[in-house]
PDB file of C-alpha atoms and ligand atoms in Angstrom:
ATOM      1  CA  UNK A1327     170.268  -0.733  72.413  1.00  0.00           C
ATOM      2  CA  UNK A1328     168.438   1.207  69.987  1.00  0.00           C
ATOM      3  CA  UNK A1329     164.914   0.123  68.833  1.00  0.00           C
ATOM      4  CA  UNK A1330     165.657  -1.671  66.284  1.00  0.00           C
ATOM      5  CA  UNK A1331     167.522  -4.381  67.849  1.00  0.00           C
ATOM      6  CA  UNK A1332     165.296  -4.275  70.558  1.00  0.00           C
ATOM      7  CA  UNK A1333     162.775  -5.262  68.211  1.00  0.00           C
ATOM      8  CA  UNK A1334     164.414  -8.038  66.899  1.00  0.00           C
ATOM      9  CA  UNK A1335     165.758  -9.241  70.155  1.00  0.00           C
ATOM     10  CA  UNK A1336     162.494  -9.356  71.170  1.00  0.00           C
ATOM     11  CA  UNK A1337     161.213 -11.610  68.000  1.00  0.00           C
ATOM     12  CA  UNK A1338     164.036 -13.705  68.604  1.00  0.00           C
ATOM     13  CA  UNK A1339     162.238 -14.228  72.349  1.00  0.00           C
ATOM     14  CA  UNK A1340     159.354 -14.684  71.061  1.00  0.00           C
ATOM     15  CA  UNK A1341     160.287 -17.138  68.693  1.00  0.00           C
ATOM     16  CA  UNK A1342     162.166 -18.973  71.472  1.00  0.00           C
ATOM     17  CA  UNK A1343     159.023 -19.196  73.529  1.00  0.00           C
ATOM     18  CA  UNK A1344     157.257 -20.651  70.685  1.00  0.00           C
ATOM     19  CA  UNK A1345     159.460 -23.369  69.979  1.00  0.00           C
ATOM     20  CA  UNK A1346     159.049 -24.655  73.856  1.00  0.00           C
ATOM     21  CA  UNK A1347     155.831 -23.655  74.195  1.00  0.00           C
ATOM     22  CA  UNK A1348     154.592 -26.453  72.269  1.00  0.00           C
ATOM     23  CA  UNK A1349     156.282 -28.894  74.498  1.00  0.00           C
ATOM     24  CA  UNK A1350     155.367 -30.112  77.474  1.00  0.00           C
ATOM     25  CA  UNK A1351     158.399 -29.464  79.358  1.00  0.00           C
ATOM     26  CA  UNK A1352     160.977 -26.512  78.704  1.00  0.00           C
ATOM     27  CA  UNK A1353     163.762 -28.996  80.771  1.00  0.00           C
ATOM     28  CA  UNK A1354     164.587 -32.593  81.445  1.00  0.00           C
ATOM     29  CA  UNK A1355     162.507 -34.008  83.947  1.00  0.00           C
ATOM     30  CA  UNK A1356     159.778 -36.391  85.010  1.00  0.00           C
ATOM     31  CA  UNK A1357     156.890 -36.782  87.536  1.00  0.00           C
ATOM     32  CA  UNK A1358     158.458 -39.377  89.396  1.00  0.00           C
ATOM     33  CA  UNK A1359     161.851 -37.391  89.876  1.00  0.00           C
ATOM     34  CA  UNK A1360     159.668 -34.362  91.103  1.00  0.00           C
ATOM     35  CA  UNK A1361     157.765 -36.923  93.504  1.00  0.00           C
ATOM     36  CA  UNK A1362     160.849 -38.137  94.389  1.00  0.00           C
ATOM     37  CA  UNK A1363     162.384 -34.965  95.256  1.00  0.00           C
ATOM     38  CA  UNK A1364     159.131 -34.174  97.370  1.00  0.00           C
ATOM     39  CA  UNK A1365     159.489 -36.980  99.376  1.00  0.00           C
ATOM     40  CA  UNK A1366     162.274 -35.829 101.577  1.00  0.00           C
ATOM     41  CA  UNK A1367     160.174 -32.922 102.313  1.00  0.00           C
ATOM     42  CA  UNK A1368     157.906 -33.449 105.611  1.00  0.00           C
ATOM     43  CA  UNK A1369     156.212 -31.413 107.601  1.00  0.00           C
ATOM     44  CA  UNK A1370     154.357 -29.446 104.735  1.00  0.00           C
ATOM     45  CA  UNK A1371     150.404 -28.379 105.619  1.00  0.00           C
ATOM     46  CA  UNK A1372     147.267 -26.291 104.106  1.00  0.00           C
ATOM     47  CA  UNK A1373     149.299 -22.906 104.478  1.00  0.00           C
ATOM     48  CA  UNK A1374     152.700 -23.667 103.235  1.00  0.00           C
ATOM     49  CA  UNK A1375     154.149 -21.300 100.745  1.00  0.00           C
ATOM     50  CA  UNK A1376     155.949 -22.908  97.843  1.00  0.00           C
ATOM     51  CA  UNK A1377     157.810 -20.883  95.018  1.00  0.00           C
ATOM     52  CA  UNK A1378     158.815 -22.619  91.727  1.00  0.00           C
ATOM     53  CA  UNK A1379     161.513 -20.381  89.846  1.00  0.00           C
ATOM     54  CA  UNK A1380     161.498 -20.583  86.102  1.00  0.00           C
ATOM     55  CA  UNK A1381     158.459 -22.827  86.326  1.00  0.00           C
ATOM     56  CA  UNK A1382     158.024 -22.963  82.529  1.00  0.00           C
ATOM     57  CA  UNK A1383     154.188 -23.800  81.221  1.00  0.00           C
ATOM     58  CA  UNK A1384     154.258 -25.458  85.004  1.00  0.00           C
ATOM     59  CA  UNK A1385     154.863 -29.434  84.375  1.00  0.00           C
ATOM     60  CA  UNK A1386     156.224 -29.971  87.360  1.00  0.00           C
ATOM     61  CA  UNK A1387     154.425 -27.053  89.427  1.00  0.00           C
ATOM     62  CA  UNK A1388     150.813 -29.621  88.743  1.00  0.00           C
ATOM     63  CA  UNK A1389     152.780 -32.861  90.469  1.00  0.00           C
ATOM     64  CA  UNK A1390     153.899 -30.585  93.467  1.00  0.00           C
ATOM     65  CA  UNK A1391     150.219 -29.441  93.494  1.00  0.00           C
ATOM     66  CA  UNK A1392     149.300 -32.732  93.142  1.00  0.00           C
ATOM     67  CA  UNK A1393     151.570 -34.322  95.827  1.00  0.00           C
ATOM     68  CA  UNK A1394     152.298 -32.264  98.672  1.00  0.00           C
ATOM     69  CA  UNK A1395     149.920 -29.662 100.330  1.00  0.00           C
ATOM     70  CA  UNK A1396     150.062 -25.894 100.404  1.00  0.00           C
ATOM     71  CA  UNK A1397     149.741 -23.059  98.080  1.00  0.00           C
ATOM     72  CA  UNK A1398     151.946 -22.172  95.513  1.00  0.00           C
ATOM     73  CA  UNK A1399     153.615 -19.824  93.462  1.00  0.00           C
ATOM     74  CA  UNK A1400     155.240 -20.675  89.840  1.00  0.00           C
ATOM     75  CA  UNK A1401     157.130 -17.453  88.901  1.00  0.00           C
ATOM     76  CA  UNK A1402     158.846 -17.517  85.106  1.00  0.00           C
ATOM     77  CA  UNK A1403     160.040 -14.442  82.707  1.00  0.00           C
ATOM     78  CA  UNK A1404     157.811 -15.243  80.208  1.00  0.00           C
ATOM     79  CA  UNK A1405     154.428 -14.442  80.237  1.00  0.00           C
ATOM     80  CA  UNK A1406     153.762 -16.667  77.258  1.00  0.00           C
ATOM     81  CA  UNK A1407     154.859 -19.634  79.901  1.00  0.00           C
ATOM     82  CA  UNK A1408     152.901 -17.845  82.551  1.00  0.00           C
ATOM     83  CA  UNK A1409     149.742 -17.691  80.380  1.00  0.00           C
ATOM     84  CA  UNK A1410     149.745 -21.871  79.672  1.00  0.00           C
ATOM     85  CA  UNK A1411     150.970 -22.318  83.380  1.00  0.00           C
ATOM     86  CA  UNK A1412     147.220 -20.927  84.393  1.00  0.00           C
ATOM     87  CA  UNK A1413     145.022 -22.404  81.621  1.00  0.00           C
ATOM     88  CA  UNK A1414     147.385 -26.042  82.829  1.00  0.00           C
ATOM     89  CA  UNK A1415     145.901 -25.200  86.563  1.00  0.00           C
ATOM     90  CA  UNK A1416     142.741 -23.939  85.660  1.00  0.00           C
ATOM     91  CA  UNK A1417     142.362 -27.362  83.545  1.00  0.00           C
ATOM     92  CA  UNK A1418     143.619 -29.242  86.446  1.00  0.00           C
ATOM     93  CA  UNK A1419     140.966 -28.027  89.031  1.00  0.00           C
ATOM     94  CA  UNK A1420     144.070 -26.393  90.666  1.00  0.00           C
ATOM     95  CA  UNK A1421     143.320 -22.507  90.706  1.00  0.00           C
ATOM     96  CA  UNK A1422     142.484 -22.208  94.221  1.00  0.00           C
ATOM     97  CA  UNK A1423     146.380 -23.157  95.416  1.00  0.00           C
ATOM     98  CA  UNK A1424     148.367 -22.908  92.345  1.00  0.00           C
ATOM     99  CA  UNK A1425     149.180 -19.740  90.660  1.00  0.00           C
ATOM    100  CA  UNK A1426     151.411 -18.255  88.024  1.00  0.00           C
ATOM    101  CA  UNK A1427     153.020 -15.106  88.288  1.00  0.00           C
ATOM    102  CA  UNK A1428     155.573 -13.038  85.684  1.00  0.00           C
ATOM    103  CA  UNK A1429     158.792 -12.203  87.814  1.00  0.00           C
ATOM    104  CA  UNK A1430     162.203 -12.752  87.312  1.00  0.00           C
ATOM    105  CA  UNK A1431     164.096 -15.455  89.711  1.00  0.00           C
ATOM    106  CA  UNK A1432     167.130 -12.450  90.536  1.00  0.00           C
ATOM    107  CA  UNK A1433     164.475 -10.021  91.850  1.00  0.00           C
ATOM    108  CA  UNK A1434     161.790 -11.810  93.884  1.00  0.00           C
ATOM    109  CA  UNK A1435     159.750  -9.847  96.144  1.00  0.00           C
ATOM    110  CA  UNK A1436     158.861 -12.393  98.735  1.00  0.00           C
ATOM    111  CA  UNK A1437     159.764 -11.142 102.437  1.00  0.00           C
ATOM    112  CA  UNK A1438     162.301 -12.841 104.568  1.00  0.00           C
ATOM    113  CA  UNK A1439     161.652 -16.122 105.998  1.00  0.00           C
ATOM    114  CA  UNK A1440     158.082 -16.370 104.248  1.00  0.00           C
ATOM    115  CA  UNK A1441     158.317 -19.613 102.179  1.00  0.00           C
ATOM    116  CA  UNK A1442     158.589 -23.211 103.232  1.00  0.00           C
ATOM    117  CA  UNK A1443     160.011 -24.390  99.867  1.00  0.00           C
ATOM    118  CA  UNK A1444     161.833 -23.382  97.265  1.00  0.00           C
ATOM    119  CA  UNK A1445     161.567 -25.454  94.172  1.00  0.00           C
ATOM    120  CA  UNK A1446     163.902 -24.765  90.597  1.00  0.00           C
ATOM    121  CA  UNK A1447     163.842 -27.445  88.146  1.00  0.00           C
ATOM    122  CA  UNK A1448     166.487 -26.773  85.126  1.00  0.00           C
ATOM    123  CA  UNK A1449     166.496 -22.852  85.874  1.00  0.00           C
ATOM    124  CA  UNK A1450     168.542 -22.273  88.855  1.00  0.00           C
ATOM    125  CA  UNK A1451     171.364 -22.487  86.153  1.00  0.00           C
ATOM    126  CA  UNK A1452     169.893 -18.581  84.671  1.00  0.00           C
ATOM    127  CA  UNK A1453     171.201 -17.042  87.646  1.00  0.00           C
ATOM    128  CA  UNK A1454     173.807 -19.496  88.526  1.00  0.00           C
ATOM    129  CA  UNK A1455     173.617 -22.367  91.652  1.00  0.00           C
ATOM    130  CA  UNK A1456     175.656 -21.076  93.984  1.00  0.00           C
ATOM    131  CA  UNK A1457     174.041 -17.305  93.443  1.00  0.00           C
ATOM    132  CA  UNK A1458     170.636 -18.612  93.420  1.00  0.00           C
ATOM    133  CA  UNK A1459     171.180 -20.733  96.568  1.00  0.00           C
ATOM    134  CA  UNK A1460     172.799 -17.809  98.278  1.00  0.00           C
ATOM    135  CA  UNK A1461     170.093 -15.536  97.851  1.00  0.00           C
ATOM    136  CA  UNK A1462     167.453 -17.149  97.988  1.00  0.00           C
ATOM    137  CA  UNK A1463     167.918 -18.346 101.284  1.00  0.00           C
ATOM    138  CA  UNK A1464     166.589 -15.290 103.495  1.00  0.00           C
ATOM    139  CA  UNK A1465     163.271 -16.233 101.482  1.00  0.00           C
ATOM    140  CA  UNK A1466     163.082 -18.962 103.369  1.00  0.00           C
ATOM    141  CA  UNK A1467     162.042 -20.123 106.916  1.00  0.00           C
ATOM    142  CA  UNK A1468     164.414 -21.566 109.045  1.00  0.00           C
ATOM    143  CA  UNK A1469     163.707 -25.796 108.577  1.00  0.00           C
ATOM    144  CA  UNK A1470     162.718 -24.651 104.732  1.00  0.00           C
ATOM    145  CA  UNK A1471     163.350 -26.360 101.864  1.00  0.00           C
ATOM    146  CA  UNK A1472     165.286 -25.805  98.860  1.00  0.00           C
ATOM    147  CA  UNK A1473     165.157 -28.438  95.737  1.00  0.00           C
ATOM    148  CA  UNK A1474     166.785 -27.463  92.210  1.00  0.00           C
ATOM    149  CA  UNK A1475     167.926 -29.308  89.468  1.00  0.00           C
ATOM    150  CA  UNK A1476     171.228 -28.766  88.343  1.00  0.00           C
ATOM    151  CA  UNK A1477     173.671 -29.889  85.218  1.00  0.00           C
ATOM    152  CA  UNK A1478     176.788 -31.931  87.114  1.00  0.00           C
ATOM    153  CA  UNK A1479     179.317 -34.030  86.190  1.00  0.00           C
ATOM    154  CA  UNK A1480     179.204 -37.608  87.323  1.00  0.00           C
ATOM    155  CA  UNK A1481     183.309 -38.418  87.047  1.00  0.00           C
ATOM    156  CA  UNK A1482     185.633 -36.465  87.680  1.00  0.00           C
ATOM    157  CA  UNK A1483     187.534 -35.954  84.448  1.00  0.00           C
ATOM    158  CA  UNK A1484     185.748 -35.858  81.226  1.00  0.00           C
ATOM    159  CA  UNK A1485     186.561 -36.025  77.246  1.00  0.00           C
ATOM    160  CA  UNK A1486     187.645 -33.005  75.989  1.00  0.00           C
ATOM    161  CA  UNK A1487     184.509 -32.312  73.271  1.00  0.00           C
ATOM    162  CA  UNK A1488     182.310 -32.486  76.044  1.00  0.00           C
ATOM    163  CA  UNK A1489     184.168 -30.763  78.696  1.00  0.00           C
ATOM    164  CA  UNK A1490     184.697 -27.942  76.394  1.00  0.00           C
ATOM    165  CA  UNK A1491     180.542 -27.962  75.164  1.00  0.00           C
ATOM    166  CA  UNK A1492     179.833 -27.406  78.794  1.00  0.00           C
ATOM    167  CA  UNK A1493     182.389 -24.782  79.886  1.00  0.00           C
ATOM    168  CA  UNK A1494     180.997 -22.989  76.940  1.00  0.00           C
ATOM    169  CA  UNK A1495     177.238 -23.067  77.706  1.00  0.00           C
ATOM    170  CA  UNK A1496     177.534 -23.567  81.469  1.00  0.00           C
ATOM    171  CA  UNK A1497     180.662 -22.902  83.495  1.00  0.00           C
ATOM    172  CA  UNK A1498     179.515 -23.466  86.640  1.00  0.00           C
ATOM    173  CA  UNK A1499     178.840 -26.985  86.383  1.00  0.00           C
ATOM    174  CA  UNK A1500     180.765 -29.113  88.792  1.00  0.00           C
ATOM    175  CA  UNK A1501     180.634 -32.409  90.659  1.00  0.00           C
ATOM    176  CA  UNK A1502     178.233 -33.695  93.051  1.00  0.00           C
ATOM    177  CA  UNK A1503     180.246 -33.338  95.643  1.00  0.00           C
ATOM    178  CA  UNK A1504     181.678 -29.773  94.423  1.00  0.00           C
ATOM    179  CA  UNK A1505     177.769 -28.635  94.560  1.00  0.00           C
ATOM    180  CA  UNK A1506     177.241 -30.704  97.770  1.00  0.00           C
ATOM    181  CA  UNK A1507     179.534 -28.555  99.172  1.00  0.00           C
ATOM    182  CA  UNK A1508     178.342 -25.000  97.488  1.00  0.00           C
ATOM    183  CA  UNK A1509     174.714 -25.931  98.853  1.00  0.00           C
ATOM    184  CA  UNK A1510     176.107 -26.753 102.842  1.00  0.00           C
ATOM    185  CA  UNK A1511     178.349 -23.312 102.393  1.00  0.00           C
ATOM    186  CA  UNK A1512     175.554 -21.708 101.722  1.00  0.00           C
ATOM    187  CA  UNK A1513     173.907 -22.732 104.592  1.00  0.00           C
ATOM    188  CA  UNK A1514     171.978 -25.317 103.978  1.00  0.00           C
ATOM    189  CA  UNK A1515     171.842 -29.023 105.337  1.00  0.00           C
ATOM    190  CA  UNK A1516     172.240 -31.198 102.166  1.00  0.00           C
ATOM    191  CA  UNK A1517     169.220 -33.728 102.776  1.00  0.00           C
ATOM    192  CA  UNK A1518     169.592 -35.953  99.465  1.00  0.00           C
ATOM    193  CA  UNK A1519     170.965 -35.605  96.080  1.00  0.00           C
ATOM    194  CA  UNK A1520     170.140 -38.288  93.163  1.00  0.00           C
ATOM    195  CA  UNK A1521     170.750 -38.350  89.516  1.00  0.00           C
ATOM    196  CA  UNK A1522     167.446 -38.043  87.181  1.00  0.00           C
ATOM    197  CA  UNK A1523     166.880 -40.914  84.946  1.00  0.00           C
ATOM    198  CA  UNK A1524     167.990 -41.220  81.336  1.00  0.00           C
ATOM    199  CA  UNK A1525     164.136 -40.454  80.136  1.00  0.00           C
ATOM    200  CA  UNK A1526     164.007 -37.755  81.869  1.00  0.00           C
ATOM    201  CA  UNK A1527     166.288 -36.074  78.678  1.00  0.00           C
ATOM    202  CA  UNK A1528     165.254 -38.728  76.275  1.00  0.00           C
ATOM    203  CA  UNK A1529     161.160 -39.850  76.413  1.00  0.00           C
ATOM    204  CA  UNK A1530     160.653 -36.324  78.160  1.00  0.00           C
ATOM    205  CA  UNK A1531     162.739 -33.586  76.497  1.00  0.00           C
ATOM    206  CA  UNK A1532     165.105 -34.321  73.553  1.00  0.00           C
ATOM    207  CA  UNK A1533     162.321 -37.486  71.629  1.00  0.00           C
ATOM    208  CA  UNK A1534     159.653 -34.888  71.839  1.00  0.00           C
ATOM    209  CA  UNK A1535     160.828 -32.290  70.013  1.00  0.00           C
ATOM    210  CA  UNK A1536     161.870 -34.306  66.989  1.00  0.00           C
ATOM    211  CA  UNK A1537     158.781 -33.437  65.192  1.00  0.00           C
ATOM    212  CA  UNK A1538     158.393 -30.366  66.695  1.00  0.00           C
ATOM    213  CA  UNK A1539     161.737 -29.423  65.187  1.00  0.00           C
ATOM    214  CA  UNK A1540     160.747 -30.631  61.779  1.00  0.00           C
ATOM    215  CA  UNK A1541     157.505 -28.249  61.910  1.00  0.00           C
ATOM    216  CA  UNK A1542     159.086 -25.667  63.672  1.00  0.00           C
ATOM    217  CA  UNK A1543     161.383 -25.267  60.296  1.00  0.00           C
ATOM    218  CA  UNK A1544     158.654 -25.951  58.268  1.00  0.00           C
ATOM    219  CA  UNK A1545     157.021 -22.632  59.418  1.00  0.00           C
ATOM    220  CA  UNK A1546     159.680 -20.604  59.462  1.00  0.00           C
ATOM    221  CA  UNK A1547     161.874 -21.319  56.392  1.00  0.00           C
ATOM    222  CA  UNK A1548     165.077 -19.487  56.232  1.00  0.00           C
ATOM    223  CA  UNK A1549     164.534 -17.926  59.422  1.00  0.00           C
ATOM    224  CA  UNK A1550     168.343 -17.534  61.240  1.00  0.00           C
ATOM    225  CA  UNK A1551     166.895 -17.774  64.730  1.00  0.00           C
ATOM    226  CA  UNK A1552     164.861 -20.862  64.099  1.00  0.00           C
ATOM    227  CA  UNK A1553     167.335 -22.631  62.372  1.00  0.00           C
ATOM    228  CA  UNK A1554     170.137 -21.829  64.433  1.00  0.00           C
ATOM    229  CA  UNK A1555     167.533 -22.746  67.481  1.00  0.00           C
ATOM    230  CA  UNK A1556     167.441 -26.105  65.887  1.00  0.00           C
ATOM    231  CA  UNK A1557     170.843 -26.852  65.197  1.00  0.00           C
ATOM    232  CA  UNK A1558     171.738 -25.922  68.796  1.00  0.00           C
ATOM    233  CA  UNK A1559     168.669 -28.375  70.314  1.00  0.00           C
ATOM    234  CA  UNK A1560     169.977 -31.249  68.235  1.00  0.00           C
ATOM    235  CA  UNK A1561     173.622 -30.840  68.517  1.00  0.00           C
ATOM    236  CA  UNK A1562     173.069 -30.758  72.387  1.00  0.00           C
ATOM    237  CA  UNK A1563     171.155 -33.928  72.130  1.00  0.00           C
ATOM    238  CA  UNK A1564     173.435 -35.576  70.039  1.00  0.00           C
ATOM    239  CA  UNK A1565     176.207 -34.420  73.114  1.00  0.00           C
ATOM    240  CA  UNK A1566     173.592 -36.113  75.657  1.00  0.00           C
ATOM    241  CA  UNK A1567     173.422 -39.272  73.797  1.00  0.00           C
ATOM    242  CA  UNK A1568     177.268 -39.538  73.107  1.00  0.00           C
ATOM    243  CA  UNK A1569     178.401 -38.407  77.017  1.00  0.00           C
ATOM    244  CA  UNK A1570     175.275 -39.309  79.053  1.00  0.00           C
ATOM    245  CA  UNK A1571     177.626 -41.254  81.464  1.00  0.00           C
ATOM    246  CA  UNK A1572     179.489 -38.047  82.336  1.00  0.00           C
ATOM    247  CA  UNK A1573     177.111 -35.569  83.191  1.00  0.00           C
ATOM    248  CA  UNK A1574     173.484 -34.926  83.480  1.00  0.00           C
ATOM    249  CA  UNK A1575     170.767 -33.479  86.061  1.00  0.00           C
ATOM    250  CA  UNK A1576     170.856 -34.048  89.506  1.00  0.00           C
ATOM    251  CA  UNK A1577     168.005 -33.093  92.274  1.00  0.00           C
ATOM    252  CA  UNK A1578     170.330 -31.486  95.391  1.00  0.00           C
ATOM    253  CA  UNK A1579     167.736 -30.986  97.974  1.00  0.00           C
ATOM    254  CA  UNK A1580     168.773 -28.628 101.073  1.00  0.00           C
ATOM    255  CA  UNK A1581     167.154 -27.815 104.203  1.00  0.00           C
ATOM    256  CA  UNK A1582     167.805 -24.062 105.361  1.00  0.00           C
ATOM    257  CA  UNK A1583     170.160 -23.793 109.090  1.00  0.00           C
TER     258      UNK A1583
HETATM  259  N1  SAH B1999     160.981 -25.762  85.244  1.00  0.00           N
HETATM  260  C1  SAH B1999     160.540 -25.950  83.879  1.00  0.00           C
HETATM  261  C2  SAH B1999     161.233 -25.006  82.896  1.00  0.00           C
HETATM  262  C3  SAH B1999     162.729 -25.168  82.800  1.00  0.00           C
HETATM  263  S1  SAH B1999     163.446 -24.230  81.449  1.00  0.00           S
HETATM  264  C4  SAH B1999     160.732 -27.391  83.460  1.00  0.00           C
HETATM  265  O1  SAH B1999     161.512 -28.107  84.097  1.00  0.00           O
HETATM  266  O2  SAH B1999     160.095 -27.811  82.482  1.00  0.00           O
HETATM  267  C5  SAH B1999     164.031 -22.771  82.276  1.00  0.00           C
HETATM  268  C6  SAH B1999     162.936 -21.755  82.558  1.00  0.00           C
HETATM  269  O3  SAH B1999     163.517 -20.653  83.236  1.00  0.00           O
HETATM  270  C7  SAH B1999     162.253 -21.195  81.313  1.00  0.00           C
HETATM  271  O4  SAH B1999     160.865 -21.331  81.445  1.00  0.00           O
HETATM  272  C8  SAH B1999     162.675 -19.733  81.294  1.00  0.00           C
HETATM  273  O5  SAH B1999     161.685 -18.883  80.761  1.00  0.00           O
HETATM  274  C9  SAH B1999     162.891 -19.467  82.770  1.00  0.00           C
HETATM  275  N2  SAH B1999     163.753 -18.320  83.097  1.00  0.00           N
HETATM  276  C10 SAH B1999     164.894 -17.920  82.483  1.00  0.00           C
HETATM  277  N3  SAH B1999     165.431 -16.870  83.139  1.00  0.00           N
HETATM  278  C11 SAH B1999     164.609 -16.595  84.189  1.00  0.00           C
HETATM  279  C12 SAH B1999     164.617 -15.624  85.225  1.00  0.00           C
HETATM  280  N4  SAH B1999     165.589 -14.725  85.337  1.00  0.00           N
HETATM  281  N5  SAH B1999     163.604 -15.647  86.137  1.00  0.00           N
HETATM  282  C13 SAH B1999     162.600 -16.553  86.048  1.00  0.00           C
HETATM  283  N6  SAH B1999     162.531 -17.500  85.076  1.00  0.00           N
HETATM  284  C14 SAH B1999     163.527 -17.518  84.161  1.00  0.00           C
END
């Protein structure tokens, strides 16, 4: 790549960054589906070491914080996301256990068997489930805990539009029980799985960046990367809301044999 593409490929980033950086979440989600996902994790206490992989500005790192005990890591490529993740804990009082650190989720530099959790909501998809699952797990303790959100089918056949918008963008999205069976193969107990709530995409992800959108081109008129961001946000909510009852995000939650 020479340096002028790396340039631009780096605008593009940065452009990218500043689109979700406004938003509270980079991912569908919600508090409750995070404190429902923490539930079927016991045993946690003052010393337990929790990662978050492509934690984003950290929405869902604060309700871990704020739920469960232990210290923990959020760990994102972006040190844009990194930067808001720490003012977001330093806000919430939450500095001395919660902590943001620039790394990539494919070369993490935690020894084996030192966390107690492993927590990826709407990221584990960057490396891929079954690769992220697989090699993550010597990061983890024995008993440990791995919860990740992950785009799934619900049926198991599909219209073609949207069957052919996923394969595109994601191939490795499957059933439930497809990634039920990845997560026990790669040894893992699977201890729930549930399917996150329409507002998780809706009041929490796609509603939100309406304006945003509208401002976003606004400032940046003409711009190929912005507009081209756009179209590709709103065509993949206008998928959500036409196919919502064939696929969405679903929390598989593992415990580590
Ligand atoms: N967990 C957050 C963000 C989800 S969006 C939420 O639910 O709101 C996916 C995140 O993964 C983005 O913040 C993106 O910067 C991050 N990401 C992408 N590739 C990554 C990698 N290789 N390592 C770590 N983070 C990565």
């Amino acid at each position: 790549m020479n340096d002028e593409n790396t340039s631009i490929h780096e605008f593009d980033v940065n452009l990218i960054c500043e689109y979700f950086l406004g938003m509270e979440r980079q991912g569908p989600g919600s508090p409750k589906a995070t404190r429902k996902a923490l539930s079927f994790i016991d045993s946690l206490n003052e010393k337990s070491r929790i990662a978050d992989l492509g934690c984003g500005t950290g929405s869902q790192t604060m309700v871990i914080a704020q739920n469960a005990l232990g210290l923990i890591e959020g760990i994102d490529l972006f040190p844009a996301f990194i930067d808001k993740f720490n003012a977001n804990a330093a806000k919430l009082n939450l500095c001395n256990r919660v902590k943001g650190v620039i790394g990539s989720m494919d070369s993490l530099s935690y020894g084996n068997e030192e966390l107690d959790v492993i927590w990826s909501e709407g990221a584990i998809y960057n490396i891929g489930f079954e690769r992220g699952l697989n090699e993550w797990r010597k990061f983890l303790k024995t008993g440990g805990y791995v919860a990740v959100t992950e785009a799934s089918w619900f049926t198991g056949s599909r219209p073609h539009e949207i069957e052919t918008f996923w394969t595109d963008a994601y191939p490795e999205i499957d059933t439930i029980p497809n990634k039920t069976a990845q997560m026990q193969k790669a040894g893992y107990i699977p201890v729930a799985t549930f399917i996150l709530p329409e507002n998780c995409w809706t009041d929490n992800f796609y509603i939100p960046q309406i304006p945003a959108q509208e401002a976003f081109l606004k400032k940046y008129p003409g711009n190929e990367t912005a507009e081209s961001l756009i179209t590709n946000m709103r065509r993949e909510a206008e998928m959500y809301s036409r196919y919502k009852q064939y696929y969405g995000y679903v929390f598989y939650i593992g415990r580590k044999i």
